mmCIF file of C-alpha atoms in Angstrom:
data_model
loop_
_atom_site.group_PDB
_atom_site.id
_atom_site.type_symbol
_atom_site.label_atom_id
_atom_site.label_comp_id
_atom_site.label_asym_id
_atom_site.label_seq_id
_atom_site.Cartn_x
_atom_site.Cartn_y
_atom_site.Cartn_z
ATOM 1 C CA UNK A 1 89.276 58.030 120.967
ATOM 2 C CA UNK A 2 90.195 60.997 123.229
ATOM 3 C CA UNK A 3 89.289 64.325 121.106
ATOM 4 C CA UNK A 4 91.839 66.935 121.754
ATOM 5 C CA UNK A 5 90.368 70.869 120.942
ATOM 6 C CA UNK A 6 92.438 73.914 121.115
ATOM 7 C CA UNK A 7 91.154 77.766 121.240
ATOM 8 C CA UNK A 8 91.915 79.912 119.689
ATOM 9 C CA UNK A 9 93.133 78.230 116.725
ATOM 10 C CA UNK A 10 95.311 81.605 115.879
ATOM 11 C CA UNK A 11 96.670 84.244 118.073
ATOM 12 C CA UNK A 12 98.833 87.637 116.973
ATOM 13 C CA UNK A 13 100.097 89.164 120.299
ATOM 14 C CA UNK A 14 102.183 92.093 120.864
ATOM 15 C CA UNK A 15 105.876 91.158 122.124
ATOM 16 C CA UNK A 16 106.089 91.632 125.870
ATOM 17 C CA UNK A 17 102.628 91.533 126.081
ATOM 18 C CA UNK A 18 100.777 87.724 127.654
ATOM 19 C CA UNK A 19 99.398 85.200 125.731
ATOM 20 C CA UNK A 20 97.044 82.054 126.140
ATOM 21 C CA UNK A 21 95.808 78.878 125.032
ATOM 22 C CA UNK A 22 93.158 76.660 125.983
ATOM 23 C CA UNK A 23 93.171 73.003 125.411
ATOM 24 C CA UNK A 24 90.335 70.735 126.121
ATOM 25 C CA UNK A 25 89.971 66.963 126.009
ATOM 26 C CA UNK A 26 87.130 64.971 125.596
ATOM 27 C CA UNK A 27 87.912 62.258 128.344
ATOM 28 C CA UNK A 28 89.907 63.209 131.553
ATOM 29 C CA UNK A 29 93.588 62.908 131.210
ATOM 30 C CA UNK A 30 94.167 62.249 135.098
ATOM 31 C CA UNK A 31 95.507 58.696 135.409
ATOM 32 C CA UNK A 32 94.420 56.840 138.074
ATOM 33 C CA UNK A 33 98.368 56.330 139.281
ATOM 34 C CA UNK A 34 97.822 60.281 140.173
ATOM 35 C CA UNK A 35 99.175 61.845 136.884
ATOM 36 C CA UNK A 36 97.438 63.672 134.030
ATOM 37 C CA UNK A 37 99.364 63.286 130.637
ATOM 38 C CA UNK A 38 99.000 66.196 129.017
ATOM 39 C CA UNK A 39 102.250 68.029 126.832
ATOM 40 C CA UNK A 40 102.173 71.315 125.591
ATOM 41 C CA UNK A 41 105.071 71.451 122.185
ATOM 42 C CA UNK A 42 105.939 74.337 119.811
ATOM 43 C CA UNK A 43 106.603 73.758 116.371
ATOM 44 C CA UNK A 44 108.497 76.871 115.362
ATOM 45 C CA UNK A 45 108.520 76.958 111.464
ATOM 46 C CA UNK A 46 110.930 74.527 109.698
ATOM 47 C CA UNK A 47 111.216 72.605 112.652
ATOM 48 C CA UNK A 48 110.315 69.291 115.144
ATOM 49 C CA UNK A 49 107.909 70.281 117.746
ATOM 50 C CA UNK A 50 109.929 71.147 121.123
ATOM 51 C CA UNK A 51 108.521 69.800 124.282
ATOM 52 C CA UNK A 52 107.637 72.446 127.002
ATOM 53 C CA UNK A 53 105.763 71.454 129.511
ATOM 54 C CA UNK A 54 104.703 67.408 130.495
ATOM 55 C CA UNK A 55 102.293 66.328 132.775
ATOM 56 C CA UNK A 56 100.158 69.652 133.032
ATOM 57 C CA UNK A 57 102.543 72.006 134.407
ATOM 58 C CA UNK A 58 106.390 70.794 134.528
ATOM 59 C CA UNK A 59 108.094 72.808 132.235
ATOM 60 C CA UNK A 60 110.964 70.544 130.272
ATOM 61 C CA UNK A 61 114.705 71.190 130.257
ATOM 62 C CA UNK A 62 115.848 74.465 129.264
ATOM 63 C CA UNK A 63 112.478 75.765 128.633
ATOM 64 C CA UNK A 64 112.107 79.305 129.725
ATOM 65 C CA UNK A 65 109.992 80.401 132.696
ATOM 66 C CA UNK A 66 107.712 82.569 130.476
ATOM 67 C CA UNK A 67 106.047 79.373 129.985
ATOM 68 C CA UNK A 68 103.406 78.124 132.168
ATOM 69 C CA UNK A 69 101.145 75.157 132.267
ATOM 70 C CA UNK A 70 97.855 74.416 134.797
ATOM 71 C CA UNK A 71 94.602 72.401 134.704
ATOM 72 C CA UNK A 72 93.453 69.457 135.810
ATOM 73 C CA UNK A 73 91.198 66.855 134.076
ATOM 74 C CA UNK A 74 89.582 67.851 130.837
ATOM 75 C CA UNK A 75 90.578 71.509 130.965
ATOM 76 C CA UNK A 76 94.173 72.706 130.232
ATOM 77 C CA UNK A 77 95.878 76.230 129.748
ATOM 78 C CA UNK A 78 99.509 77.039 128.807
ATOM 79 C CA UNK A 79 100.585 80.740 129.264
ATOM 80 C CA UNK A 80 103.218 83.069 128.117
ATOM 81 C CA UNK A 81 103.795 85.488 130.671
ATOM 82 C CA UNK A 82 105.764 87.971 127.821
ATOM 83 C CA UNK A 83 105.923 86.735 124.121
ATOM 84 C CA UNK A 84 109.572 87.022 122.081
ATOM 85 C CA UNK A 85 109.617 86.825 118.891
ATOM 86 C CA UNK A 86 111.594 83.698 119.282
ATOM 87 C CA UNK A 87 107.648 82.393 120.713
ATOM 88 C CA UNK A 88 106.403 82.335 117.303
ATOM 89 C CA UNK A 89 105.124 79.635 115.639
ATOM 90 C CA UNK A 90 102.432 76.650 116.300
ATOM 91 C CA UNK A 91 101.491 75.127 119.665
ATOM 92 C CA UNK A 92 99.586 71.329 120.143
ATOM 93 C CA UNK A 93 99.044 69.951 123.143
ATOM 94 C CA UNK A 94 98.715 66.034 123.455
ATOM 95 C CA UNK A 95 97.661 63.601 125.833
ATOM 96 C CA UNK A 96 98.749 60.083 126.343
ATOM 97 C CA UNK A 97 96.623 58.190 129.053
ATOM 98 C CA UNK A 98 95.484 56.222 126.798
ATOM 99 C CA UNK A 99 96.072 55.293 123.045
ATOM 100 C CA UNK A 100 95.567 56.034 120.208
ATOM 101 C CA UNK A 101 97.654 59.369 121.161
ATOM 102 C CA UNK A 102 95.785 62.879 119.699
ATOM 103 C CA UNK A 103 97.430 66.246 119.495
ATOM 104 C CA UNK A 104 95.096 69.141 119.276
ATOM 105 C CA UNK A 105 94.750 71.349 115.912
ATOM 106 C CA UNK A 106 97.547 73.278 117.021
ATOM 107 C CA UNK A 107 97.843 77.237 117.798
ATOM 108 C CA UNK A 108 99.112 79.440 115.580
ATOM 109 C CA UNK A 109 101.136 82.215 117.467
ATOM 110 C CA UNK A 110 102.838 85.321 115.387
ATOM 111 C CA UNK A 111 103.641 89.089 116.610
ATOM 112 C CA UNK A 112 101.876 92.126 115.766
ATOM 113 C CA UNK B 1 123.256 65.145 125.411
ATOM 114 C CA UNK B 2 120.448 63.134 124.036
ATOM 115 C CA UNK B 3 119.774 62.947 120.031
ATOM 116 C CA UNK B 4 117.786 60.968 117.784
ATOM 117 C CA UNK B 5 119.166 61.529 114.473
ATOM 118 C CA UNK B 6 116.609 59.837 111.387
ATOM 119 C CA UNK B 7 117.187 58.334 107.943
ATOM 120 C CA UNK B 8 115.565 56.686 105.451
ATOM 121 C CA UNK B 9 112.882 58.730 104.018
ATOM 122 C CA UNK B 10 112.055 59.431 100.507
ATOM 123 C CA UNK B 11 110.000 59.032 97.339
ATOM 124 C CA UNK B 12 108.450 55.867 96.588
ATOM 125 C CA UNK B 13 105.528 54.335 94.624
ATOM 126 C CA UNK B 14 102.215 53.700 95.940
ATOM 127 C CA UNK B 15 102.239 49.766 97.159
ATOM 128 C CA UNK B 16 106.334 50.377 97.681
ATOM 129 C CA UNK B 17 108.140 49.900 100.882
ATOM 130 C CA UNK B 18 110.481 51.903 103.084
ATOM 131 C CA UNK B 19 112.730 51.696 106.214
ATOM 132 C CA UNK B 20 112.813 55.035 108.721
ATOM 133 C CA UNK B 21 115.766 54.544 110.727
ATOM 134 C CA UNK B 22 116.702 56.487 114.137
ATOM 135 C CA UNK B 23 119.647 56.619 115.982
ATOM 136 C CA UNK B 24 119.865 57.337 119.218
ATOM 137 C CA UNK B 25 122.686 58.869 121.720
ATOM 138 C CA UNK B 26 122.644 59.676 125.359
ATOM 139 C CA UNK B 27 120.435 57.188 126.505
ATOM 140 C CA UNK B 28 119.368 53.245 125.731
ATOM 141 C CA UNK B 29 116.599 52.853 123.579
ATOM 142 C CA UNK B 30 115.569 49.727 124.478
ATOM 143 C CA UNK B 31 114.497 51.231 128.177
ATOM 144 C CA UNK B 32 112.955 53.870 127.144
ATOM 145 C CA UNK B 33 109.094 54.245 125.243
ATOM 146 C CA UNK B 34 109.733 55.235 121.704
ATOM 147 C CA UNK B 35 106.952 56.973 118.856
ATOM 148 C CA UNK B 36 106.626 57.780 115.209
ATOM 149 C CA UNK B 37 104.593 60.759 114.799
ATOM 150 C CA UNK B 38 103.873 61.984 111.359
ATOM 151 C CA UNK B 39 102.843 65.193 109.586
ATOM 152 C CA UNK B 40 101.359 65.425 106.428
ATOM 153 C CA UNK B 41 101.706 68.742 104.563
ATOM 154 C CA UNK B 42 100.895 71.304 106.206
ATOM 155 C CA UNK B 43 98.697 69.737 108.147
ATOM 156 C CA UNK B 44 98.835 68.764 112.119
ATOM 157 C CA UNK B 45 100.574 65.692 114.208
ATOM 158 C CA UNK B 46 99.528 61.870 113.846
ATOM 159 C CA UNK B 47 101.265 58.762 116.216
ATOM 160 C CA UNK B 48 101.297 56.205 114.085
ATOM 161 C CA UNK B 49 103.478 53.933 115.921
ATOM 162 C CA UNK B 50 104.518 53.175 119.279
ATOM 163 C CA UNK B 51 107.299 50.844 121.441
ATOM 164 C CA UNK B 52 107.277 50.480 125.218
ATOM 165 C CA UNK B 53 110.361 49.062 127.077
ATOM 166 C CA UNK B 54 108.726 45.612 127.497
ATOM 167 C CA UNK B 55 108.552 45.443 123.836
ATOM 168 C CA UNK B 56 104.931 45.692 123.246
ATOM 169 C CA UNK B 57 103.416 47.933 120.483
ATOM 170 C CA UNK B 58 101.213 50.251 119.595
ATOM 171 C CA UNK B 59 99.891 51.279 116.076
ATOM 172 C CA UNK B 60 97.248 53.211 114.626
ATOM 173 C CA UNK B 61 94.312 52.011 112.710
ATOM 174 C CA UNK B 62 95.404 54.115 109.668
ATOM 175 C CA UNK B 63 99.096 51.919 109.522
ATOM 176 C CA UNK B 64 97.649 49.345 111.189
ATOM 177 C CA UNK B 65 99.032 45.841 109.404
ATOM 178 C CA UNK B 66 101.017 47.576 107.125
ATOM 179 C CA UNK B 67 103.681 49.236 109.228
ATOM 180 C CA UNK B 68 106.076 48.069 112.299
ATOM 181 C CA UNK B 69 108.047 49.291 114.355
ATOM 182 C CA UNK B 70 111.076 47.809 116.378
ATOM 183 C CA UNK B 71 114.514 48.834 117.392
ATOM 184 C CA UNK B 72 118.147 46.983 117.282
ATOM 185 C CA UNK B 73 119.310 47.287 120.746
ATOM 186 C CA UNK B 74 122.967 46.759 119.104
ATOM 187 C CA UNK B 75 122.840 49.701 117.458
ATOM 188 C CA UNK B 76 120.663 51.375 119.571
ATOM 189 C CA UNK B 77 118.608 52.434 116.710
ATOM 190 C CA UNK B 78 114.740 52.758 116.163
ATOM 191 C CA UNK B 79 113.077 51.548 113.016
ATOM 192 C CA UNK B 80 109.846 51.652 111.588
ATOM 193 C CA UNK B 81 109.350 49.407 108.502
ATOM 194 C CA UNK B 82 106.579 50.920 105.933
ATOM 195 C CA UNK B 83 104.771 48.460 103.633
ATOM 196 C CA UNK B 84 102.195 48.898 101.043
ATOM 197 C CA UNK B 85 102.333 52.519 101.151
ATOM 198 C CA UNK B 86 99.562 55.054 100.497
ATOM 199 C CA UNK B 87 99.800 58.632 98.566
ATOM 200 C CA UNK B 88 97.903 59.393 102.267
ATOM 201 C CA UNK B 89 101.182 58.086 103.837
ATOM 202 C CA UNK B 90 103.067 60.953 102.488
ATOM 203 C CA UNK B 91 104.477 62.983 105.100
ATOM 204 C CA UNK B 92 107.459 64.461 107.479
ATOM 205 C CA UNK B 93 108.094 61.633 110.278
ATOM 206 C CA UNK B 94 109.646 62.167 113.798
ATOM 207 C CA UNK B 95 111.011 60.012 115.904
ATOM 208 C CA UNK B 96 110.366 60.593 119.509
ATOM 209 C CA UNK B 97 111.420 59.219 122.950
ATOM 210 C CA UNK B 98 108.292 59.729 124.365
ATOM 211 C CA UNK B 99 107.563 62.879 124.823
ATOM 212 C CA UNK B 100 110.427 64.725 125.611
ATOM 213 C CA UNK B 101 113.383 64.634 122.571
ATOM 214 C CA UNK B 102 112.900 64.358 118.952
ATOM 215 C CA UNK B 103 114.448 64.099 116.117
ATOM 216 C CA UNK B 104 114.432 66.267 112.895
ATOM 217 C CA UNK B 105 112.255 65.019 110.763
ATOM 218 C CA UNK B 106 111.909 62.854 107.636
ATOM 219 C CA UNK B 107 110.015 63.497 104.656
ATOM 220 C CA UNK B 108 108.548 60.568 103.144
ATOM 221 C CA UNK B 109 106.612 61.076 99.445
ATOM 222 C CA UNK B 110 104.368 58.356 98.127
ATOM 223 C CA UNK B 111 103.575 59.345 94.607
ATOM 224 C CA UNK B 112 103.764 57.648 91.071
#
């Protein structure tokens, strides 16, 4: 099974102020058809998870331009250029290359 | 506008059945991948379950001869059919059209 890891596992940032998270998997995520399936989703509290960015670094309808996504094969980072409160909450990424599909720990995000 | 709206959750005895339902609107399910993803309490995400559009499946070991999943292409409605159930199946389930949309979720309690 492909091992998904996330760092750091909690963050408290100041609003306006960057943020980012590191997700790692244990097998590379790049598909040989040329695409690497790895999502980035926030859960914000009492909520599903919201998809922001697929395949590394396309972010999803309506999503924001604060939010970035890069990487390539094992190693993955998504970015907040300038956190809003409306940012808070936790983050998983997942991959799907290849069953069964794992979500990392998850992020927690919340202001200072 | 696409939605997946669920049903069918609950409390039920351990070795009881249930039915999760999902409807979908503003697209066809049956061309499209579909997942169950679970969440036990406070705790992160699980796939349990999986459809492609050519109708095969995927499942993980945890559900693995106890659950299934299939849609009604009529209705165009996702289900996923819960047997022998486990106080470890307890949980909030989503249904997803892979990965983009979800729906809200669905708690399910198996307790005596």
């Amino acid at each position: 099974d492909i091992v998904m890891t996330q760092t750091p596992l909690s963050l408290s940032v100041t609003p306006g102020q960057p943020a980012s998270i590191s997700c790692k998997s244990s097998q590379s995520l790049l598909h040989t058809g040329g695409k690497t399936y790895l999502y980035w989703y926030l859960q914000k509290p009492g909520q599903s998870p919201q998809l922001l960015i697929y395949e590394v670094s396309n972010r999803f309808s309506g999503v924001p331009d604060r939010f970035s996504g890069s990487g390539s094969g094992t190693d993955f980072t998504l970015k907040i250029s300038r956190v809003e409160a409306d940012d808070v909450g936790v983050y998983y990424c997942l991959q799907s290359i290849q069953p069964p599909f794992t979500f990392g720990p998850g992020t927690t995000v919340d202001l200072k | 506008e696409v939605q997946l709206v669920a049903s069918g959750g609950g409390l039920v005895q351990p070795g009881g059945s249930l039915r999760l339902s999902c409807a979908a609107s503003g697209f066809t399910v049956s061309n499209n991948s579909m997942a169950w993803v679970r969440q036990a309490p406070g705790k992160g995400l699980e796939c349990v379950s999986v459809i492609y559009s050519g109708d095969s499946t995927y499942y993980a070991d945890s559900v693995k001869g106890r659950f299934t999943i299939s849609r009604d292409n009529s209705k165009n409605t996702l289900y996923l059919q819960m047997n022998s159930l486990r106080a470890e199946d307890t949980a909030v389930y989503y249904c997803a059209r892979t990965w983009g949309h979800w729906g809200q979720g669905n708690l399910v309690t198996v307790s005596a």
